[in-house]
Short mmCIF file of C-alpha atoms in Angstrom, two decimals:
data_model
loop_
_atom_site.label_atom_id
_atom_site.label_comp_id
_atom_site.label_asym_id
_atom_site.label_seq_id
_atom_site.Cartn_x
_atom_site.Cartn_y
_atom_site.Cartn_z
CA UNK A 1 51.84 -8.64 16.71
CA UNK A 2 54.14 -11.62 16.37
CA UNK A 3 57.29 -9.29 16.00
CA UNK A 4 56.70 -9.07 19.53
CA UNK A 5 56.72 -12.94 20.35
CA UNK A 6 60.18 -13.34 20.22
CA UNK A 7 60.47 -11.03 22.91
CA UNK A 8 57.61 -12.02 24.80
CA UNK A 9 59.24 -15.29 24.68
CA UNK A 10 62.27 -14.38 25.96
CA UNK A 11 61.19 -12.72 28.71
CA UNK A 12 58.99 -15.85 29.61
CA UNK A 13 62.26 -17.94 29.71
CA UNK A 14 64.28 -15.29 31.39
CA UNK A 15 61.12 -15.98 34.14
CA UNK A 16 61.41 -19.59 34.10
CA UNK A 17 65.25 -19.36 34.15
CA UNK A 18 64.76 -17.42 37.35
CA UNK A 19 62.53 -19.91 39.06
CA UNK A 20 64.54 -22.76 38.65
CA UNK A 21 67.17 -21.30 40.92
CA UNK A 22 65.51 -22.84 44.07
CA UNK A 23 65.18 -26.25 43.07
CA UNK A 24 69.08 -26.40 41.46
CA UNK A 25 71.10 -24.96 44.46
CA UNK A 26 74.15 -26.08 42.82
CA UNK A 27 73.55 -24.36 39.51
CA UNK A 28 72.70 -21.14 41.37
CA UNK A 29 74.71 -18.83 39.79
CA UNK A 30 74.62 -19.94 35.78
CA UNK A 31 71.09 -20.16 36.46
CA UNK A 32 71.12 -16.16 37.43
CA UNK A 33 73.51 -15.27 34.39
CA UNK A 34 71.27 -17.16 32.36
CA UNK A 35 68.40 -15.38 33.39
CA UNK A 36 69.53 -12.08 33.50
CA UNK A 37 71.16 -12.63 29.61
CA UNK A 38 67.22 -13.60 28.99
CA UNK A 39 66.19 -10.52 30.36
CA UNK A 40 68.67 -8.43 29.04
CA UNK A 41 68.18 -9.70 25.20
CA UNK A 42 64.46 -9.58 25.75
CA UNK A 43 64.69 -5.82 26.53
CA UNK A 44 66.94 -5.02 23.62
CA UNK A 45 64.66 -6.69 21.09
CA UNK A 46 61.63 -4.80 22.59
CA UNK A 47 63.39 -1.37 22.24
CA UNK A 48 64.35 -2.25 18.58
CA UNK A 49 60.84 -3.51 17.51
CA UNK A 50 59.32 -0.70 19.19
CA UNK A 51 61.89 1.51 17.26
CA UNK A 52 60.71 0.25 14.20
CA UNK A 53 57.36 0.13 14.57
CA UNK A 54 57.27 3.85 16.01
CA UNK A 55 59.26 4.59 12.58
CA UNK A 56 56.81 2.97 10.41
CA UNK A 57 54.10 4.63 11.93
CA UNK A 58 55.45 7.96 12.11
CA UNK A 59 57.32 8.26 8.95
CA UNK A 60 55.14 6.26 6.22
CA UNK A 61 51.76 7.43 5.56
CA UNK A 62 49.07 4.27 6.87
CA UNK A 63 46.37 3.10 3.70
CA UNK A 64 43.48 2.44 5.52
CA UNK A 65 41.80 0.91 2.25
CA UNK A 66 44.72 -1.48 1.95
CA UNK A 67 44.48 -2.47 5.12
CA UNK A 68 40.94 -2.75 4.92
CA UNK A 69 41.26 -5.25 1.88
CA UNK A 70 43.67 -7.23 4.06
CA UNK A 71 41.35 -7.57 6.94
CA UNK A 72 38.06 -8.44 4.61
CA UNK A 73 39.98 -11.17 2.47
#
């Protein structure tokens, strides 16, 4: 779950990056390359969180009782 903030967050700025465009004619184009280098790094963390996560799940058995204790404490 937070693994994912990072990219959630990035992807958030990328969006606010983008917005600001209008009100900063001047800055128009940094703005864009900023936002699109958001974008960009927010999809590359996604695919290698989802990488690992799809790893851990496939290749490692899951303990339900462990992570039953973890959940109850």
């Amino acid at each position: 779950g937070a693994w994912m903030l990072t990219t959630v967050s990035l992807q958030s700025m990328a969006i606010l990056t983008a917005l600001m465009v209008s009100p900063f004619p001047a800055w128009q184009a940094e703005l864009v390359l900023v936002s699109l280098s958001l974008f960009l790094a927010g999809v590359v963390l996604y695919i290698l969180i989802i990488t690992l996560i799809f790893y851990r799940l496939v290749f490692f058995p899951l303990a339900i009782r462990r992570m039953h204790r973890r959940l109850v404490k």
